[in-house]
Tab-separated table of C-alpha atoms and ligand atoms in Angstrom:
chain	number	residue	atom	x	y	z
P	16	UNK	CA	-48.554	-15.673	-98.488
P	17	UNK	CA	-48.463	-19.458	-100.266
P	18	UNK	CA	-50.564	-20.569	-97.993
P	19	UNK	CA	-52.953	-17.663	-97.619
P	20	UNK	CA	-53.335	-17.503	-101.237
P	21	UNK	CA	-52.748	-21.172	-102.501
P	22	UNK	CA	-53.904	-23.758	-99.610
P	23	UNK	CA	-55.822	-26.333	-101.168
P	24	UNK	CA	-58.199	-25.302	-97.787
P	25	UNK	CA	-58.895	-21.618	-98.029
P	26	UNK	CA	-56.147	-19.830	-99.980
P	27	UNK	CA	-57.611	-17.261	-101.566
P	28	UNK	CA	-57.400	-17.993	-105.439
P	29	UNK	CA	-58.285	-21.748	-104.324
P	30	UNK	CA	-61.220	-20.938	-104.247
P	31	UNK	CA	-64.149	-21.061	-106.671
P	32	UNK	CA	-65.588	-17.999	-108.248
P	33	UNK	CA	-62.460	-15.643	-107.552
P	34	UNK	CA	-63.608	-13.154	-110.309
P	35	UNK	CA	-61.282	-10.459	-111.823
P	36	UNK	CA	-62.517	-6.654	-112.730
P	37	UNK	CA	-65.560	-4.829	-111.348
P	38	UNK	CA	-67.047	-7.923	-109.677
P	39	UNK	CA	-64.073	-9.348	-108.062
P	40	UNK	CA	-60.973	-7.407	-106.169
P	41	UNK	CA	-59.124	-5.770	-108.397
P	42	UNK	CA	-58.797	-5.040	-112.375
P	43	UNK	CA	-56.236	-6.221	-114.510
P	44	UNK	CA	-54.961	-5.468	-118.155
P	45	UNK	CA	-57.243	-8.387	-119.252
P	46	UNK	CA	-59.958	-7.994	-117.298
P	47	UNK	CA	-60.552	-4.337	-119.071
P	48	UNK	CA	-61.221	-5.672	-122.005
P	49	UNK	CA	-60.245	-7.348	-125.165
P	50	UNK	CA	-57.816	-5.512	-126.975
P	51	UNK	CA	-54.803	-6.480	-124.614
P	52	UNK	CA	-54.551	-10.190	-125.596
P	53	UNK	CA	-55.342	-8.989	-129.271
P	54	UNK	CA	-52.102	-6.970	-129.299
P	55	UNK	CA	-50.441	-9.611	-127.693
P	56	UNK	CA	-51.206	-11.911	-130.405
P	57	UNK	CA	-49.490	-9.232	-132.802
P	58	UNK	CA	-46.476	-9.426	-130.483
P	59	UNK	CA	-46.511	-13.171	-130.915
P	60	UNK	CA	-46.911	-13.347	-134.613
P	61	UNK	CA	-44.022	-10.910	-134.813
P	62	UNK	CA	-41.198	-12.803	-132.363
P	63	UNK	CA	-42.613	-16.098	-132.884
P	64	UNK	CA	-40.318	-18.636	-133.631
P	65	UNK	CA	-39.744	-21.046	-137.517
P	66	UNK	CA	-42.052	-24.087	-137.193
P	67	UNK	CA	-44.272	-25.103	-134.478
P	68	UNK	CA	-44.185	-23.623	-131.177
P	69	UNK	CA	-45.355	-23.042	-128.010
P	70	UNK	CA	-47.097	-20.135	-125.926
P	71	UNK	CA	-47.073	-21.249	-122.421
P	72	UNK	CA	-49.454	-19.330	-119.813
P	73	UNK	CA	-48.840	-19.090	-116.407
P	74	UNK	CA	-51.294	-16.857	-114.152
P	75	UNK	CA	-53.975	-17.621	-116.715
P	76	UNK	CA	-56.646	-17.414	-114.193
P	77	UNK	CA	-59.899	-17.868	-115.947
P	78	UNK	CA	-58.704	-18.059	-119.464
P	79	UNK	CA	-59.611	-14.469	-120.369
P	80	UNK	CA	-56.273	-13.951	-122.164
P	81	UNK	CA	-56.169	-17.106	-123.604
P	82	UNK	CA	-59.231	-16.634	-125.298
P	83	UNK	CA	-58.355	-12.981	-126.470
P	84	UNK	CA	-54.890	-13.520	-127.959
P	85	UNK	CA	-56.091	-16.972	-129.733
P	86	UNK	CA	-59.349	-15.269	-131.353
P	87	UNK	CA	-57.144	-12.298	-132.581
P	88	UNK	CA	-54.582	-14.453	-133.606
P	89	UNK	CA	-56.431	-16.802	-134.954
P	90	UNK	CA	-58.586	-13.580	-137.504
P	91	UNK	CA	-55.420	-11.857	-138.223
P	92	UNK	CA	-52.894	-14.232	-138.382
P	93	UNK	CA	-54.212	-17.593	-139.258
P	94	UNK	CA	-50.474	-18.868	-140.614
P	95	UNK	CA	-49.065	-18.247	-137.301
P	96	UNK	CA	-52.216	-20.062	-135.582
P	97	UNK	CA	-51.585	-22.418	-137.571
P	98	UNK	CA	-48.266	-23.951	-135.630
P	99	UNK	CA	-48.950	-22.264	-131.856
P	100	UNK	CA	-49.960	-24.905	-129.438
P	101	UNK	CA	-51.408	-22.458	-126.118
P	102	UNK	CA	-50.643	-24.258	-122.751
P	103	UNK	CA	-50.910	-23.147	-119.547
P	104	UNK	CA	-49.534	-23.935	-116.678
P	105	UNK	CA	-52.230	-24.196	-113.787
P	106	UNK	CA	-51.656	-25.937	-110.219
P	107	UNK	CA	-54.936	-24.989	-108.996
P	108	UNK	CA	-57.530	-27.566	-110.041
P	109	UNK	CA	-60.279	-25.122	-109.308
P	110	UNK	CA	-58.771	-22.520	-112.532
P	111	UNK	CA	-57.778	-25.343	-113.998
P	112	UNK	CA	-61.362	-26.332	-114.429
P	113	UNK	CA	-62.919	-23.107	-115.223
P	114	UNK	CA	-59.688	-22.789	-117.649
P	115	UNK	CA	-61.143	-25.677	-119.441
P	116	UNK	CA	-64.810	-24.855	-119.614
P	117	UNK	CA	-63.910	-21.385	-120.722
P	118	UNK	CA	-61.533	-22.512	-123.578
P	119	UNK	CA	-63.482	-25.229	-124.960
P	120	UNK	CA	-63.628	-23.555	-128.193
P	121	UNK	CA	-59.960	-23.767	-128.351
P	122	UNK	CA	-57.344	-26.838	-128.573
P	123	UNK	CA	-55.897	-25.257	-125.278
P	124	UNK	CA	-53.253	-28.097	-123.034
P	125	UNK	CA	-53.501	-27.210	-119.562
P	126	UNK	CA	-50.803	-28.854	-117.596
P	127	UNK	CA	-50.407	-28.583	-113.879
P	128	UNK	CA	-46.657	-29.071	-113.722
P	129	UNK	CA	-43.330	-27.328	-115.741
P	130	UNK	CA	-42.951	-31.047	-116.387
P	131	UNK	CA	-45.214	-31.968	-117.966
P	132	UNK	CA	-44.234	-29.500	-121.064
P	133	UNK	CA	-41.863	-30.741	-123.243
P	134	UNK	CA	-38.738	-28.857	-124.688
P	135	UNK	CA	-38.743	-26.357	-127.044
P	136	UNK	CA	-38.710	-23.203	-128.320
P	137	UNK	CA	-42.290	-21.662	-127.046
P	138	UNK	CA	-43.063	-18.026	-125.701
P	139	UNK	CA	-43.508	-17.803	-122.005
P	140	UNK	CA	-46.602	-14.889	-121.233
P	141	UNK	CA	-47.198	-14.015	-117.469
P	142	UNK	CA	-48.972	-11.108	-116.585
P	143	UNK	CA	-49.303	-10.127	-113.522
P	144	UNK	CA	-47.956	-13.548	-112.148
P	145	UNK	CA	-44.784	-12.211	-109.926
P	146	UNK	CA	-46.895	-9.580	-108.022
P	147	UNK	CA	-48.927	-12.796	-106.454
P	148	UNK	CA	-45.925	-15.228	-106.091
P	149	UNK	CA	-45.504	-15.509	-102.236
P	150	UNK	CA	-42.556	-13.110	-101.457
P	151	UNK	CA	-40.617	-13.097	-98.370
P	152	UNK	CA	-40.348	-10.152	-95.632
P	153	UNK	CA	-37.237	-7.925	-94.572
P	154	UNK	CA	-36.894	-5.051	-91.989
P	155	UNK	CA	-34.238	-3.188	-91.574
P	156	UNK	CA	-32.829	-2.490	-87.679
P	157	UNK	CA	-30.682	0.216	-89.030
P	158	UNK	CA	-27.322	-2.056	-89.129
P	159	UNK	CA	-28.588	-4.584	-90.999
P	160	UNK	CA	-31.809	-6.871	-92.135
P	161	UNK	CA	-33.758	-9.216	-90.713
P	162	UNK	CA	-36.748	-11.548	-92.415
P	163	UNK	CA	-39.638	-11.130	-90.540
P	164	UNK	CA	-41.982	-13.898	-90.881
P	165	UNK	CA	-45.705	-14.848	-89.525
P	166	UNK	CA	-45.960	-16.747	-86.342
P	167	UNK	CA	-49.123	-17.043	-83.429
P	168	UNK	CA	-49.463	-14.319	-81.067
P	169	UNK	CA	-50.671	-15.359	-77.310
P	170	UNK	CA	-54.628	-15.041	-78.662
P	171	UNK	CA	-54.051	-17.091	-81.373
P	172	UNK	CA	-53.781	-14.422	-84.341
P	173	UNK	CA	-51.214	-13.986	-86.816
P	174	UNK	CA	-48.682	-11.365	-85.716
P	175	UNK	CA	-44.957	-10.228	-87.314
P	176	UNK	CA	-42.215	-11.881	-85.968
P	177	UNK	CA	-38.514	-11.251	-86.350
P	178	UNK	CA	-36.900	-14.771	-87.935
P	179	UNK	CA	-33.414	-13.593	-87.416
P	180	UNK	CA	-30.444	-11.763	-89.599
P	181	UNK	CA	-31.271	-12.331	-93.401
P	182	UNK	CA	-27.655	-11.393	-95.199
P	183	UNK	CA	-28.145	-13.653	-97.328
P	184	UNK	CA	-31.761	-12.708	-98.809
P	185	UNK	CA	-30.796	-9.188	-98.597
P	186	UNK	CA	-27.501	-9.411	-100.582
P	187	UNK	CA	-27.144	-6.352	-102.824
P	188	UNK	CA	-29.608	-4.578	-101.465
P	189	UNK	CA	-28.242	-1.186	-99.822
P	190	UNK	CA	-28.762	0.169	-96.131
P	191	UNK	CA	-31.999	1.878	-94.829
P	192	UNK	CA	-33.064	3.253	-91.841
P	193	UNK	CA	-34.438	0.982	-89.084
P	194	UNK	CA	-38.218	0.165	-89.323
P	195	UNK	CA	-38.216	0.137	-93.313
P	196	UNK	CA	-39.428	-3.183	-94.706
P	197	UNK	CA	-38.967	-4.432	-98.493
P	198	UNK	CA	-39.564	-7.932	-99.906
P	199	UNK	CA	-37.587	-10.095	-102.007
P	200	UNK	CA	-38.472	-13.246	-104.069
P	201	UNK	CA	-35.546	-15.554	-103.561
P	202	UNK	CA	-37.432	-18.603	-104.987
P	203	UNK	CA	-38.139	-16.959	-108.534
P	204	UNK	CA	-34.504	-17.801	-110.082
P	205	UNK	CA	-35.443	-21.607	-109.296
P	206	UNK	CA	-39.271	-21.060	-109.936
P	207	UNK	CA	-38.206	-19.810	-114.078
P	208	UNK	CA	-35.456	-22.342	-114.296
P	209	UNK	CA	-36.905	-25.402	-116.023
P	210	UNK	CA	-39.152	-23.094	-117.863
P	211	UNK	CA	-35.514	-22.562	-119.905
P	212	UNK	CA	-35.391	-25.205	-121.873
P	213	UNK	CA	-39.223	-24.819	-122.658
P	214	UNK	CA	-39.184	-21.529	-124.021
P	215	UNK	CA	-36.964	-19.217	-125.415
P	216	UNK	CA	-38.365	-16.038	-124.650
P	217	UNK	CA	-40.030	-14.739	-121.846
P	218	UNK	CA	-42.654	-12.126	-121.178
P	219	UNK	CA	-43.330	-10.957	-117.970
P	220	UNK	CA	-45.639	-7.337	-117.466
P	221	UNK	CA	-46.677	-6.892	-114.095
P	222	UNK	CA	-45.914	-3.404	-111.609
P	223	UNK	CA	-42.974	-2.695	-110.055
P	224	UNK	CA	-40.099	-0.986	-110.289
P	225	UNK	CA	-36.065	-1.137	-110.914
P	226	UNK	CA	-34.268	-1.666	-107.317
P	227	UNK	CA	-33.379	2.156	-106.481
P	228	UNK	CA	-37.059	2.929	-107.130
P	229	UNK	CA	-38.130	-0.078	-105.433
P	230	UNK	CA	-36.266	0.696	-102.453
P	231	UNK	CA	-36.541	4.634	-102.403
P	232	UNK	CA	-36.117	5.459	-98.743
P	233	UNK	CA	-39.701	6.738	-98.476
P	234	UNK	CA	-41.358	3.629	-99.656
P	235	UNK	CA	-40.380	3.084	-95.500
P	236	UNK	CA	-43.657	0.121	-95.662
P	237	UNK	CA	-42.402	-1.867	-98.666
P	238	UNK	CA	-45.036	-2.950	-101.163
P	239	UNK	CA	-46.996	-5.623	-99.813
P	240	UNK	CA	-50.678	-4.923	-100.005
P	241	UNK	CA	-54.058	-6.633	-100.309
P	242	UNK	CA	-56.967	-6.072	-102.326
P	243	UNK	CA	-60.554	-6.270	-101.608
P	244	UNK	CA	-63.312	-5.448	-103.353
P	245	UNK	CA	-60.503	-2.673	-105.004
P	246	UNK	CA	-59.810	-1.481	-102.000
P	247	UNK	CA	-56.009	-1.455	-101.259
P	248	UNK	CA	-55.193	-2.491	-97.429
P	249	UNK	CA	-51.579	-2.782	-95.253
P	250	UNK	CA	-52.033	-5.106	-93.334
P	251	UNK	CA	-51.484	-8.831	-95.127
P	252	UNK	CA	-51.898	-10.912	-92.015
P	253	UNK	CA	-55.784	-9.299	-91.699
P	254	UNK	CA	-58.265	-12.573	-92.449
P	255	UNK	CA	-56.122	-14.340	-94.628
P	256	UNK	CA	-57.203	-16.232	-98.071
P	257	UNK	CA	-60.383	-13.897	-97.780
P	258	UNK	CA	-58.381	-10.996	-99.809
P	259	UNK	CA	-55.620	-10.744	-102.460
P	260	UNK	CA	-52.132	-10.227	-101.389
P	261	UNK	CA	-49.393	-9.115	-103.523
P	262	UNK	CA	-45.842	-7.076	-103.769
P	263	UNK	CA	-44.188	-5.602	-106.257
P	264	UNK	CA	-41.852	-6.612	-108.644
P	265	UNK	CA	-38.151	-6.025	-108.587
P	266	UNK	CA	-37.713	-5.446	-111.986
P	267	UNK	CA	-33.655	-5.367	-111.356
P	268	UNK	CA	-33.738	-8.781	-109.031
P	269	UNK	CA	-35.635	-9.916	-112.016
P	270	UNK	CA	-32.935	-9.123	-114.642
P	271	UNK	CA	-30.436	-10.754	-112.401
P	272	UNK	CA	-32.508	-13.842	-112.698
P	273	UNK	CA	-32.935	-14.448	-116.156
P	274	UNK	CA	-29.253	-13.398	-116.997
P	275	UNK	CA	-28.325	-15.921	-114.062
P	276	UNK	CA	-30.433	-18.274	-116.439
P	277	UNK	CA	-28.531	-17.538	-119.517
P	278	UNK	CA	-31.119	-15.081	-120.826
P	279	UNK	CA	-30.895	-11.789	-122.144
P	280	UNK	CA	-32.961	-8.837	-121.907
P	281	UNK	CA	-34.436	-7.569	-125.285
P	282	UNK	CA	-37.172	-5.365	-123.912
P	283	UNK	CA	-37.798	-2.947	-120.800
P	284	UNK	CA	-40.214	-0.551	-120.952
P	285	UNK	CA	-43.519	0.244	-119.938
P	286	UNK	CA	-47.041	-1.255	-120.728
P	287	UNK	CA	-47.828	2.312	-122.936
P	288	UNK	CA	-44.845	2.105	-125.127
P	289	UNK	CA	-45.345	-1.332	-125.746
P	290	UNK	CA	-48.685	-1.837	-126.689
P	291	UNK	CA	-48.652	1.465	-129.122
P	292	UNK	CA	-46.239	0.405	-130.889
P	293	UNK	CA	-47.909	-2.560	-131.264
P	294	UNK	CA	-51.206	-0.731	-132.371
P	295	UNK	CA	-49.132	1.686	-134.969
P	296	UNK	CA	-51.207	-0.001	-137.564
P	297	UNK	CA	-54.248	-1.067	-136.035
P	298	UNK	CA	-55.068	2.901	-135.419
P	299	UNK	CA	-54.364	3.529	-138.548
P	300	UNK	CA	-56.615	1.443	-139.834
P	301	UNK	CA	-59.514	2.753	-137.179
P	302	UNK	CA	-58.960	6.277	-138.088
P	303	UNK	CA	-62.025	8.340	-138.972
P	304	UNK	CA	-63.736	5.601	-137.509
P	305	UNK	CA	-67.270	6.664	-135.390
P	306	UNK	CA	-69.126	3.172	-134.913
P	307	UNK	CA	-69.764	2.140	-131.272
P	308	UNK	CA	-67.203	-1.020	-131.911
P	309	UNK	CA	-64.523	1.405	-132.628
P	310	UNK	CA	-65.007	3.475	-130.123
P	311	UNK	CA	-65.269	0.672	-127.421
P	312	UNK	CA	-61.794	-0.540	-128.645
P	313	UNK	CA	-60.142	2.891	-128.200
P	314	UNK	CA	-61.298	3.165	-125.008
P	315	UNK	CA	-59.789	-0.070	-123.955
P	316	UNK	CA	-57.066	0.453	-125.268
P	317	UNK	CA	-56.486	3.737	-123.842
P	318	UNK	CA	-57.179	2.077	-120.365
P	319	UNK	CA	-53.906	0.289	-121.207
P	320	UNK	CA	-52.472	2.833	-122.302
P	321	UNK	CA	-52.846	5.938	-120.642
P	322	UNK	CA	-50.280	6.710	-117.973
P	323	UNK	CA	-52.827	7.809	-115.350
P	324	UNK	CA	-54.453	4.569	-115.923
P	325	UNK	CA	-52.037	1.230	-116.791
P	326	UNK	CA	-50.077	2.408	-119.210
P	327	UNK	CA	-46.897	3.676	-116.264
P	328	UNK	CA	-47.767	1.534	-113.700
P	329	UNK	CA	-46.933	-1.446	-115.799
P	330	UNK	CA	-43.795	-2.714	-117.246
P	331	UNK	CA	-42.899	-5.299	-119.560
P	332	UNK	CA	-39.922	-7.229	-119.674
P	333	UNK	CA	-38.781	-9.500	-121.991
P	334	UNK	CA	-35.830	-12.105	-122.213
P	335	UNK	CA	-34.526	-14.319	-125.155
P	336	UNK	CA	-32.670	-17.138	-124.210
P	337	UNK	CA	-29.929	-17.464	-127.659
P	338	UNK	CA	-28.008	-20.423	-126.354
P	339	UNK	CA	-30.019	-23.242	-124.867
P	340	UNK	CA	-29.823	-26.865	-124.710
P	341	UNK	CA	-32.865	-28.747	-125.861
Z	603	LIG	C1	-53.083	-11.298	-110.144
Z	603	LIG	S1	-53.733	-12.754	-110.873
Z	603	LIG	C2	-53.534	-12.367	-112.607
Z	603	LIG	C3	-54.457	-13.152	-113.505
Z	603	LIG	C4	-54.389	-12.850	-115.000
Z	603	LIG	N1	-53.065	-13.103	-115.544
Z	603	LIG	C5	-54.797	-11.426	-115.304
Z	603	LIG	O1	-53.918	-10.622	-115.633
Z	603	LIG	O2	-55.994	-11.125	-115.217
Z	603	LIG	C6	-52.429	-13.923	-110.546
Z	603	LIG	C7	-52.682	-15.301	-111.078
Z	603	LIG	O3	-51.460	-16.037	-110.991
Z	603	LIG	C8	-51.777	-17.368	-110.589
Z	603	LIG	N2	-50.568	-18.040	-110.071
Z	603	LIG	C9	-49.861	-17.739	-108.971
Z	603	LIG	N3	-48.832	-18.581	-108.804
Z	603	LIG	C10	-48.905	-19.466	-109.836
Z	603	LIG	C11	-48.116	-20.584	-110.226
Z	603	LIG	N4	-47.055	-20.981	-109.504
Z	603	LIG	N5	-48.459	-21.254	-111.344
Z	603	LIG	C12	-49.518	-20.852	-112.073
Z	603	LIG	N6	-50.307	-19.805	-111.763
Z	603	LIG	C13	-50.001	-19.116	-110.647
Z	603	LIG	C14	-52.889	-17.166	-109.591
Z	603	LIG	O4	-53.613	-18.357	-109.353
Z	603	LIG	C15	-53.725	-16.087	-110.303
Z	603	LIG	O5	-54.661	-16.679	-111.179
């Protein structure tokens, strides 16, 4: 999946021209529109910290959100614009580049390593960043688990091969019947770390589900798909870095991590109940409204919103971290 997706050589978001929403593969909250980054700029105002600080981006892509939740915060909170620095956090010099053309309007830092961030107290965004961090495989032969990994079948193509017992990846996670694959990210504990002492709250949305969900006997193929052209497909080894591949998150693996980090979870619900709360007062103020420009922004943000659109398949979770050392 790293390699498929990331490889300086033909991983799929390596290279150029990856576009997100009805030209590229798939849609995301940004890429329908607007009014998601301006509602997370209200979020910011309201948690963001005393003094100057920090929102760090990772899984910016082309700068989309950036440039949403800096114009919005920038019109209705110009105090708060006043002392946020945006950075993001982009390894792929390809986005990186487009990153900068697209936020040249804006005092944006894009870094390409954790490093190269100093401490302090900033506001971590990621949406939909965990669904595309390489995952790894497990399949269940009825006793126990095994990580299946990719390795060369006798033509040369990528086939499934079992890579032994996997107790350790699969710690905590109850029995199933044998055939029944799941994933698990056991690098994200050690992927967030040094982000701690960087920023002291986290945002993650993304899909997924809490671990009985996740691993509801039924779901007997796991959660890895790819996307082409918005078409969904099973199998991930099929012409790799010319599609996206992603699983879902563990929302309860995720928990773990950041309270193995010192965090604490302040938030847990999904995209819908998140963002109208946020827009309590932005309605308000659009009620009775009939211009096109009113109407366009209700519709996006009922695209968020709705649950037979984003508004259940998404979750947000946030963490504070109280007690760090900077
Ligand atoms: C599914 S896309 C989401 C893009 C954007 N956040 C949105 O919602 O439209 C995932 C993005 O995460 C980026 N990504 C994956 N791993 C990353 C990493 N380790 N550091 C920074 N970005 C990463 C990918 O390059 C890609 O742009």
């Amino acid at each position: 999946m790293a390699e498929a997706l990331y490889a300086a050589d033909g991983g799929y978001y390596s290279a150029p021209g990856r576009m997100i929403g009805r030209a590229g593969d798939f849609f995301t909250s940004v890429s329908a529109g607007p009014v998601f980054g301006e509602l997370l700029a209200h979020h910011v105002a309201a948690v963001a910290p005393l003094g100057d600080f920090r929102i760090v981006e990772i899984g910016a892509h082309h700068g989309t959100l950036a440039a949403d939740l800096l114009t919005a915060l920038h019109r209705d909170f110009p105090e708060t614009a006043a002392r946020a620095r945006y950075t993001i956090l982009e390894p792929l010099p390809t986005l990186a580049a487009v990153q900068g053309r697209n936020l040249a309007a804006w005092q944006v830092d894009i870094r390409e390593q954790i490093g190269e961030i100093p401490p302090g107290d900033g506001i971590l965004i990621a949406n939909e960043l965990i669904d595309a961090l390489p995952c790894q495989v497990l399949e269940s032969d009825g006793t126990g688990w095994q990580e299946i990994g990719v390795g060369l079948g006798a033509e040369g193509d990528f086939q499934w091969q079992a890579l032994g017992p996997a107790e350790n990846l699969a710690a905590g996670l109850p029995m199933r019947e044998a055939g029944y694959r799941t994933e698990v990210r056991p690098d994200l504990r050690a992927f967030l770390a040094p982000l701690v002492e960087r920023v002291s709250r986290m945002l993650f949305i993304d899909y997924g589900f809490e671990r009985e969900e996740f691993l509801d006997p039924a779901r007997r193929d796991g959660t890895l798909r790819t996307y082409l052209k918005h078409q969904a497909g099973e199998d991930a080894l099929l012409e790799p870095g010319s599609r996206d591949i992603t699983a879902h998150v563990d929302f309860s693996s995720l928990r773990e991590d950041i309270r193995g980090l010192g965090g604490e979870i302040v938030r847990f619900e999904n995209q819908s109940r998140f963002l109208t709360a946020l827009a309590r007062q932005i309605l308000l103020e659009k009620e009775g409204r009939i211009d096109e420009a009113t109407r366009r922004w209700v519709r996006n943000f009922q695209t968020l919103t709705h649950p037979g659109q984003l508004g259940a398949k998404f979750h947000v979770m946030e963490a504070h971290f109280p007690a760090r050392r900077i």
